[in-house]
Tab-separated table of C-alpha atoms in Angstrom:
chain	number	residue	atom	x	y	z
A	22	MET	CA	138.235	109.839	88.906
A	23	GLU	CA	141.441	110.228	91.048
A	24	LEU	CA	141.429	108.266	94.261
A	25	THR	CA	141.697	110.488	97.026
A	26	LEU	CA	140.914	110.435	101.044
A	27	THR	CA	137.886	112.626	100.452
A	28	LEU	CA	136.972	110.563	97.754
A	29	ALA	CA	137.133	107.440	99.709
A	30	VAL	CA	135.240	108.559	103.045
A	31	ASN	CA	132.537	110.301	101.013
A	32	THR	CA	132.156	106.839	99.012
A	33	VAL	CA	131.927	104.992	102.568
A	34	TRP	CA	129.824	107.263	104.208
A	35	ILE	CA	127.236	107.134	101.198
A	36	VAL	CA	127.376	103.598	100.572
A	37	VAL	CA	126.637	103.480	104.744
A	38	SER	CA	124.024	105.843	104.915
A	39	SER	CA	122.334	103.812	101.562
A	40	ALA	CA	122.355	100.594	103.710
A	41	LEU	CA	120.609	102.273	106.541
A	42	VAL	CA	117.926	103.545	104.225
A	43	PHE	CA	117.408	100.179	102.843
A	44	ILE	CA	116.826	98.738	106.406
A	45	MET	CA	113.921	101.113	106.525
A	46	HIS	CA	112.121	98.619	104.439
A	47	ALA	CA	112.375	96.012	107.261
A	48	GLY	CA	110.503	98.881	108.964
A	49	PHE	CA	107.872	99.775	106.839
A	50	ALA	CA	107.303	95.952	106.841
A	51	CYS	CA	106.886	95.427	110.263
A	52	VAL	CA	104.993	98.841	110.984
A	53	GLU	CA	102.253	97.578	108.222
A	54	ALA	CA	102.162	93.811	109.533
A	55	GLY	CA	101.770	94.933	112.784
A	56	PHE	CA	98.939	97.519	112.609
A	57	THR	CA	96.838	95.015	110.455
A	58	GLN	CA	95.420	91.285	110.864
A	59	SER	CA	97.391	88.510	111.255
A	60	LYS	CA	95.813	86.581	108.190
A	61	ASN	CA	97.563	89.259	106.037
A	62	THR	CA	100.877	89.161	107.225
A	63	ALA	CA	102.684	87.074	104.800
A	64	ASN	CA	100.994	89.230	101.814
A	65	ILE	CA	102.362	92.524	103.311
A	66	ILE	CA	105.970	90.813	103.821
A	67	MET	CA	105.766	90.149	100.057
A	68	LYS	CA	104.649	93.498	99.220
A	69	ASN	CA	107.460	95.084	100.657
A	70	PHE	CA	109.888	92.637	99.675
A	71	MET	CA	108.870	92.678	96.086
A	72	THR	CA	108.702	96.766	96.220
A	73	ILE	CA	112.781	96.602	96.685
A	74	ALA	CA	113.107	94.112	93.572
A	75	ILE	CA	110.775	95.975	91.195
A	76	GLY	CA	111.476	99.632	92.163
A	77	THR	CA	115.072	99.131	92.140
A	78	LEU	CA	115.240	97.692	88.780
A	79	ALA	CA	112.584	100.192	87.552
A	80	TYR	CA	114.772	102.801	88.677
A	81	TYR	CA	117.655	101.535	87.227
A	82	PHE	CA	116.393	100.897	83.514
A	83	ILE	CA	114.351	104.043	83.383
A	84	GLY	CA	113.651	105.926	86.555
A	85	TYR	CA	117.399	107.416	87.222
A	86	SER	CA	117.681	108.911	83.615
A	87	LEU	CA	114.220	110.604	83.707
A	88	MET	CA	115.246	111.900	86.955
A	89	PHE	CA	118.841	113.072	86.550
A	90	GLY	CA	119.340	113.053	83.334
A	91	SER	CA	120.094	115.990	80.767
A	92	ASP	CA	117.455	118.411	80.678
A	93	SER	CA	116.944	121.868	78.686
A	94	SER	CA	113.223	122.214	79.709
A	95	GLY	CA	113.244	122.009	83.622
A	96	ILE	CA	110.552	119.472	83.434
A	97	ILE	CA	111.946	115.720	82.580
A	98	GLY	CA	115.599	114.408	81.670
A	99	TRP	CA	116.952	111.604	80.019
A	100	ASN	CA	120.254	110.015	79.258
A	101	GLY	CA	119.619	106.975	77.900
A	102	PHE	CA	118.819	103.622	79.654
A	103	GLY	CA	120.235	102.331	82.944
A	104	ILE	CA	123.080	104.269	84.715
A	105	ASN	CA	124.335	107.030	82.383
A	106	PRO	CA	126.517	110.059	83.663
A	107	GLY	CA	124.508	113.081	84.626
A	108	GLY	CA	123.715	114.862	87.999
A	109	SER	CA	126.303	113.101	89.994
A	110	PRO	CA	127.943	115.212	92.240
A	111	ASP	CA	131.544	116.175	92.187
A	112	GLY	CA	133.282	113.919	94.686
A	113	LEU	CA	130.968	111.070	94.339
A	114	PRO	CA	131.493	108.109	92.015
A	115	LEU	CA	128.406	107.762	89.472
A	116	ASN	CA	127.516	103.942	91.071
A	117	VAL	CA	127.679	105.200	94.742
A	118	PHE	CA	124.911	108.151	93.701
A	119	TRP	CA	122.898	105.902	91.906
A	120	PHE	CA	122.500	103.190	94.876
A	121	PHE	CA	121.638	106.127	97.047
A	122	GLN	CA	119.098	107.378	95.060
A	123	ALA	CA	117.483	103.891	94.133
A	124	VAL	CA	116.982	103.254	97.628
A	125	PHE	CA	115.025	106.244	98.102
A	126	ALA	CA	112.933	105.419	95.327
A	127	ALA	CA	111.832	102.253	96.392
A	128	THR	CA	110.814	104.000	99.783
A	129	CYS	CA	108.418	106.306	97.964
A	130	ALA	CA	106.583	103.346	96.455
A	131	THR	CA	106.359	101.339	99.714
A	132	ILE	CA	104.351	104.174	101.232
A	133	VAL	CA	101.248	103.083	99.397
A	134	SER	CA	101.457	99.418	100.517
A	135	GLY	CA	100.130	100.101	103.899
A	136	ALA	CA	97.203	102.249	102.817
A	137	VAL	CA	95.508	99.726	100.708
A	138	ALA	CA	96.609	96.945	102.813
A	139	GLU	CA	94.520	93.759	103.417
A	140	ARG	CA	92.028	93.989	100.428
A	141	THR	CA	94.584	94.879	97.013
A	142	LYS	CA	95.621	92.579	94.425
A	143	PHE	CA	98.999	91.598	94.719
A	144	ASN	CA	99.592	91.706	90.833
A	145	VAL	CA	98.210	95.274	91.127
A	146	TYR	CA	100.196	96.635	93.856
A	147	LEU	CA	103.216	95.295	91.994
A	148	PHE	CA	102.366	96.999	88.627
A	149	PHE	CA	101.479	100.239	90.725
A	150	CYS	CA	105.125	99.996	92.159
A	151	LEU	CA	106.692	99.650	88.714
A	152	PHE	CA	104.920	102.619	87.675
A	153	VAL	CA	105.898	104.910	90.471
A	154	CYS	CA	109.494	103.953	90.419
A	155	SER	CA	109.998	104.141	86.420
A	156	LEU	CA	107.825	107.490	85.951
A	157	VAL	CA	106.035	109.339	88.721
A	158	TYR	CA	108.707	109.695	91.337
A	159	PRO	CA	111.499	110.427	88.693
A	160	LEU	CA	109.345	113.074	87.239
A	161	THR	CA	108.824	115.320	90.521
A	162	GLY	CA	112.346	114.203	91.911
A	163	HIS	CA	113.760	115.783	88.675
A	164	TRP	CA	111.923	119.179	89.536
A	165	ILE	CA	113.256	118.948	93.112
A	166	TRP	CA	116.738	117.279	92.983
A	167	GLY	CA	117.591	117.125	89.515
A	168	GLY	CA	117.859	120.840	88.348
A	169	GLY	CA	114.299	121.094	87.233
A	170	TRP	CA	111.860	124.178	87.508
A	171	LEU	CA	111.443	123.883	91.316
A	172	ALA	CA	114.841	123.596	92.172
A	173	GLN	CA	115.727	126.563	90.063
A	174	MET	CA	113.172	128.530	91.480
A	175	GLY	CA	114.611	127.994	95.127
A	176	PHE	CA	112.518	125.281	96.628
A	177	HIS	CA	114.265	123.227	99.228
A	178	ASP	CA	113.316	119.843	100.258
A	179	PHE	CA	116.753	118.732	101.434
A	180	ALA	CA	116.162	114.719	102.107
A	181	GLY	CA	112.408	114.248	100.699
A	182	SER	CA	109.392	114.976	102.808
A	183	THR	CA	107.733	115.919	99.478
A	184	ALA	CA	109.918	114.184	96.967
A	185	VAL	CA	109.438	110.884	98.666
A	186	HIS	CA	106.863	111.130	101.341
A	187	ALA	CA	104.417	113.467	100.061
A	188	ILE	CA	104.447	111.592	96.827
A	189	GLY	CA	103.903	108.336	98.282
A	190	GLY	CA	101.379	109.890	100.658
A	191	PHE	CA	99.031	111.492	98.287
A	192	SER	CA	99.420	108.315	95.931
A	193	ALA	CA	98.087	106.503	98.752
A	194	LEU	CA	95.057	108.645	99.658
A	195	ALA	CA	93.751	108.400	95.263
A	196	ALA	CA	94.614	104.528	96.000
A	197	ALA	CA	92.739	103.933	99.169
A	198	LYS	CA	89.837	106.306	98.029
A	199	ILE	CA	89.356	103.962	94.469
A	200	ILE	CA	90.188	100.624	96.020
A	201	GLY	CA	87.572	101.416	98.804
A	202	ALA	CA	87.473	100.120	102.486
A	203	ARG	CA	88.123	96.731	104.152
A	204	ALA	CA	85.104	94.511	104.836
A	205	GLY	CA	83.374	95.600	107.991
A	206	LYS	CA	85.566	99.019	108.159
A	207	TYR	CA	82.176	100.986	108.190
A	208	ASN	CA	78.582	99.764	109.282
A	209	HIS	CA	75.540	100.661	107.316
A	210	THR	CA	75.135	104.426	108.996
A	211	GLY	CA	79.066	104.829	108.083
A	212	LYS	CA	79.927	104.722	111.531
A	213	SER	CA	84.170	103.669	111.554
A	214	ASN	CA	84.635	100.254	113.237
A	215	THR	CA	88.076	99.641	114.694
A	216	ILE	CA	90.009	96.775	112.942
A	217	PRO	CA	92.521	95.752	115.713
A	218	ALA	CA	96.185	95.659	114.971
A	219	HIS	CA	97.411	92.185	115.770
A	220	SER	CA	100.785	92.939	117.012
A	221	ILE	CA	101.862	96.332	118.501
A	222	PRO	CA	105.075	94.857	119.581
A	223	LEU	CA	105.833	94.159	115.633
A	224	GLY	CA	104.857	97.579	114.836
A	225	ALA	CA	106.989	99.350	117.650
A	226	LEU	CA	109.933	97.302	116.458
A	227	GLY	CA	108.949	98.785	112.853
A	228	VAL	CA	108.896	102.236	113.878
A	229	LEU	CA	112.373	101.918	115.709
A	230	LEU	CA	113.901	100.135	112.366
A	231	LEU	CA	112.623	103.386	110.459
A	232	TRP	CA	114.178	105.874	113.010
A	233	PHE	CA	117.421	104.093	112.848
A	234	GLY	CA	117.279	104.223	109.184
A	235	TRP	CA	116.185	108.015	109.165
A	236	PHE	CA	119.837	108.932	110.028
A	237	GLY	CA	121.006	107.612	106.671
A	238	PHE	CA	118.097	109.249	104.968
A	239	ASN	CA	118.691	112.561	106.203
A	240	CYS	CA	122.398	112.763	107.156
A	241	GLY	CA	123.286	110.627	103.873
A	242	SER	CA	121.601	113.470	101.804
A	243	THR	CA	124.284	115.442	102.204
A	244	LEU	CA	126.268	113.343	99.592
A	245	SER	CA	129.494	113.937	101.286
A	246	ALA	CA	131.191	113.250	104.782
A	247	ASP	CA	130.703	116.916	105.940
A	248	PRO	CA	131.117	116.523	109.551
A	249	GLU	CA	129.359	119.932	110.772
A	250	ALA	CA	126.596	119.267	108.441
A	251	ILE	CA	125.989	115.609	109.534
A	252	GLY	CA	125.971	116.617	113.034
A	253	ILE	CA	123.186	119.352	112.817
A	254	ILE	CA	121.218	116.979	110.638
A	255	ALA	CA	121.629	114.167	113.111
A	256	VAL	CA	120.376	116.182	116.114
A	257	ASN	CA	117.624	117.671	114.287
A	258	THR	CA	116.282	114.194	113.048
A	259	VAL	CA	116.645	112.783	116.728
A	260	LEU	CA	114.872	115.813	118.230
A	261	ALA	CA	111.955	115.955	115.757
A	262	GLY	CA	111.119	112.320	116.044
A	263	ALA	CA	111.155	112.479	119.920
A	264	SER	CA	109.465	115.646	120.685
A	265	ALA	CA	106.700	114.362	118.200
A	266	ALA	CA	106.289	111.035	120.062
A	267	LEU	CA	106.002	112.696	123.337
A	268	ALA	CA	103.534	115.093	122.170
A	269	ALA	CA	101.273	112.439	120.575
A	270	MET	CA	101.518	110.570	123.788
A	271	LEU	CA	100.762	113.610	125.779
A	272	PHE	CA	97.961	114.917	123.556
A	273	THR	CA	96.015	111.642	123.567
A	274	TYR	CA	96.342	111.064	127.175
A	275	ILE	CA	94.998	114.704	128.143
A	276	ARG	CA	92.069	114.236	125.653
A	277	ASP	CA	91.267	110.325	126.108
A	278	LYS	CA	92.634	110.180	129.610
A	279	LYS	CA	94.737	107.242	128.006
A	280	SER	CA	98.056	107.320	126.134
A	281	ASP	CA	97.329	105.931	122.770
A	282	VAL	CA	100.313	103.636	121.536
A	283	GLY	CA	99.593	103.378	117.834
A	284	MET	CA	99.131	107.252	117.706
A	285	THR	CA	102.637	107.560	119.617
A	286	LEU	CA	104.222	105.498	117.228
A	287	ASN	CA	103.008	107.240	114.543
A	288	GLY	CA	103.480	110.569	116.075
A	289	CYS	CA	107.492	109.755	115.917
A	290	LEU	CA	107.102	109.003	112.136
A	291	ALA	CA	105.024	112.298	111.674
A	292	GLY	CA	108.018	114.109	113.135
A	293	LEU	CA	110.682	112.588	111.256
A	294	VAL	CA	108.413	113.006	107.980
A	295	GLY	CA	108.000	116.642	108.844
A	296	VAL	CA	111.625	117.492	109.455
A	297	THR	CA	113.043	115.740	106.878
A	298	ALA	CA	112.556	118.982	104.041
A	299	GLY	CA	114.496	121.178	106.583
A	300	CYS	CA	116.447	119.009	108.561
A	301	ASP	CA	119.667	120.848	107.374
A	302	ALA	CA	117.986	124.570	107.386
A	303	VAL	CA	116.586	124.709	110.744
A	304	SER	CA	117.624	125.202	114.536
A	305	PRO	CA	117.273	122.221	116.951
A	306	ASN	CA	114.515	124.416	118.487
A	307	GLY	CA	113.218	124.805	114.745
A	308	ALA	CA	113.242	120.865	114.638
A	309	ILE	CA	111.338	120.300	117.932
A	310	ALA	CA	108.457	122.758	116.976
A	311	ILE	CA	108.074	120.967	113.538
A	312	GLY	CA	108.064	117.378	115.297
A	313	ILE	CA	105.191	118.750	117.607
A	314	ILE	CA	103.140	120.411	114.952
A	315	CYS	CA	103.286	117.320	112.525
A	316	SER	CA	102.710	114.850	115.724
A	317	ILE	CA	99.615	116.844	116.263
A	318	VAL	CA	98.357	117.297	113.014
A	319	MET	CA	98.866	113.737	112.080
A	320	ILE	CA	96.091	112.763	114.873
A	321	PHE	CA	93.437	115.132	113.498
A	322	ALA	CA	94.387	113.880	109.980
A	323	CYS	CA	93.991	110.589	111.003
A	324	GLU	CA	90.517	110.838	112.617
A	325	ALA	CA	89.268	113.076	109.983
A	326	ILE	CA	90.288	110.726	106.985
A	327	ASP	CA	88.727	107.863	108.710
A	328	LYS	CA	85.600	109.235	110.361
A	329	LYS	CA	84.908	112.499	107.909
A	330	LEU	CA	86.067	111.389	104.475
A	331	ARG	CA	85.595	107.698	105.448
A	332	ILE	CA	88.872	106.678	103.721
A	333	ASP	CA	90.328	103.223	105.267
A	334	ASP	CA	93.951	103.467	105.813
A	335	PRO	CA	94.956	100.822	108.375
A	336	VAL	CA	98.266	102.223	108.927
A	337	GLY	CA	97.903	106.062	108.938
A	338	ALA	CA	100.087	106.380	105.827
A	339	ILE	CA	98.223	109.288	104.133
A	340	SER	CA	98.378	111.578	107.281
A	341	VAL	CA	101.677	110.515	108.473
A	342	HIS	CA	103.336	110.828	104.860
A	343	GLY	CA	101.091	112.550	102.576
A	344	VAL	CA	99.984	115.592	105.247
A	345	CYS	CA	102.953	115.672	107.350
A	346	GLY	CA	105.521	115.582	104.299
A	347	ALA	CA	103.386	118.664	102.837
A	348	LEU	CA	103.069	120.403	106.191
A	349	GLY	CA	106.904	119.579	106.722
A	350	THR	CA	107.933	120.916	103.584
A	351	ILE	CA	106.079	124.145	103.989
A	352	LEU	CA	107.414	124.769	107.256
A	353	VAL	CA	110.848	125.090	106.089
A	354	GLY	CA	109.437	128.682	104.876
A	355	VAL	CA	108.928	129.398	108.512
A	356	PHE	CA	111.664	127.671	110.751
A	357	ALA	CA	115.032	127.608	108.216
A	358	LEU	CA	117.637	129.991	109.646
A	359	ASP	CA	118.177	131.487	106.445
A	360	GLY	CA	114.984	133.219	104.763
A	361	GLY	CA	112.477	131.650	107.382
A	362	LEU	CA	109.483	133.808	108.180
A	363	LEU	CA	110.632	133.725	111.675
A	364	TYR	CA	113.964	135.045	110.857
A	365	GLY	CA	112.986	138.151	108.492
A	366	GLY	CA	112.213	136.180	105.356
A	367	GLY	CA	108.966	137.060	104.915
A	368	TRP	CA	106.530	135.217	103.052
A	369	HIS	CA	108.819	134.739	99.914
A	370	SER	CA	109.904	131.239	100.963
A	371	ILE	CA	106.611	129.967	102.256
A	372	ALA	CA	105.011	130.630	98.779
A	373	ILE	CA	107.534	128.677	97.130
A	374	GLN	CA	107.309	126.016	99.315
A	375	SER	CA	103.693	125.789	99.040
A	376	LEU	CA	103.746	125.778	95.252
A	377	GLY	CA	105.931	122.822	95.216
A	378	VAL	CA	104.093	120.778	97.296
A	379	ALA	CA	100.650	121.711	95.159
A	380	ALA	CA	102.553	120.607	91.961
A	381	CYS	CA	104.085	117.611	93.309
A	382	GLY	CA	101.012	116.537	95.183
A	383	SER	CA	98.987	117.539	92.055
A	384	VAL	CA	101.123	114.874	89.880
A	385	ALA	CA	101.005	112.246	92.610
A	386	LEU	CA	97.324	112.434	93.137
A	387	ILE	CA	96.456	112.704	89.291
A	388	SER	CA	99.023	109.615	88.110
A	389	ALA	CA	97.505	107.410	90.833
A	390	THR	CA	93.963	108.072	90.205
A	391	LEU	CA	94.320	107.572	86.465
A	392	PHE	CA	96.243	104.263	87.121
A	393	PHE	CA	93.971	102.842	90.002
A	394	GLN	CA	90.927	103.930	87.850
A	395	THR	CA	92.072	101.991	85.007
A	396	ALA	CA	92.763	99.074	86.926
A	397	LYS	CA	89.538	99.104	88.568
A	398	SER	CA	87.798	99.109	85.171
A	399	THR	CA	89.978	96.554	83.467
A	400	VAL	CA	91.610	93.931	85.837
A	401	LYS	CA	89.972	94.909	89.160
A	402	VAL	CA	92.022	96.234	92.080
A	403	ARG	CA	90.653	94.212	95.164
A	404	VAL	CA	90.463	90.649	95.949
A	405	HIS	CA	86.973	89.030	96.057
A	406	ARG	CA	84.976	89.668	99.425
A	407	ARG	CA	85.323	85.653	100.267
A	408	GLU	CA	89.295	86.099	99.805
A	409	GLU	CA	89.568	89.063	101.915
A	410	VAL	CA	87.415	87.402	104.929
A	411	MET	CA	89.941	84.530	104.309
A	412	GLY	CA	92.774	86.541	104.460
A	413	LEU	CA	95.149	87.069	101.682
A	414	ASP	CA	97.882	85.302	102.811
A	415	GLU	CA	95.977	82.053	101.684
A	416	ALA	CA	94.037	83.694	98.819
A	417	GLU	CA	97.497	85.193	97.253
A	418	HIS	CA	99.938	83.088	98.377
A	419	GLY	CA	98.433	79.539	99.612
A	420	ILE	CA	100.313	79.905	103.123
A	421	SER	CA	99.657	81.271	106.544
A	422	ALA	CA	102.555	83.506	108.169
A	423	TYR	CA	102.170	81.888	111.577
A	424	ASP	CA	101.189	78.270	110.616
A	425	MET	CA	104.103	77.199	112.668
A	426	LEU	CA	102.653	78.846	115.773
A	427	GLY	CA	99.212	77.118	115.358
A	428	LEU	CA	97.459	80.690	114.745
């Protein structure tokens, strides 16, 4: 590839964007650790850290080729093991393109970590991470971004509301349901008990890191240093997060007479997840609307999943990533300036978006169910109750994250 100024600028932009997405793993670790009990912090740090290591290697050896390899069926690709040509856009070196896609793959897997926190065996989670990054994420990713059947139908998921977040969220739903609730989460009548977060400041830091990394997540998905596209995507990203945070704060204050910190933080994330699919296609006003809608829906989803379905999700990952990832993708069909329902496009786009969400969500649910049911019936998926009460830091790793502080 001939070195030109355009190539050099594109390369630097995508590498920087990839680094921003990489930083999001620190955000996920902080959110998950902060929203759970202190006795499980080291375990959570290890899970998030090893997600990067295992996810990157799995995507290198198998996942990338399945996602962007040659394909005549529209279902799955293959170009051999490792980084092979195929799928890399013009004006971007193959290795740079792979790097950007690899950090996305690891992000998808880490969403599940929070939903199954505080009771899942460490080795079971690691094998699931391998499974997702090498097979599940590349399969649906090929449909959406690799020239597969959804892409051919016109399905629009610019930066991964479905391809990354909904896949992770629906996988988390199946995992949390099969693994079961934490000890003490529900009493004998089925009433939900609150297990307090041990560090709201740590959780807030995590959300800010995620919001920061999201500019690489969304803006970098241009795959080129296009000033106009990057500008509108950045504006839509910050507006969706801001409007969603404000909506969650106001809603909980009006309803409960107190503004809920945890819901406000997750509200921001819900808006960011929701706008990711259409951040390139909607107006700033549309981004604000998507943020508000996703934020309010997330609150009701969290409560329904906890109190009605009795599925224990310590960090709200199912609602934030699964529900809002799906909803945000469908809302592209409503708010897109080109073809959206509000702009004279009719119901066609909504139908395609809904079909894509249903297809990808089904793959995530079925594959995660098969994995965790198999693990449950063979190696067991959760730690012994005594180990859970002790804390996974001691039980799984023989240390405490806060020993030096005397906690």
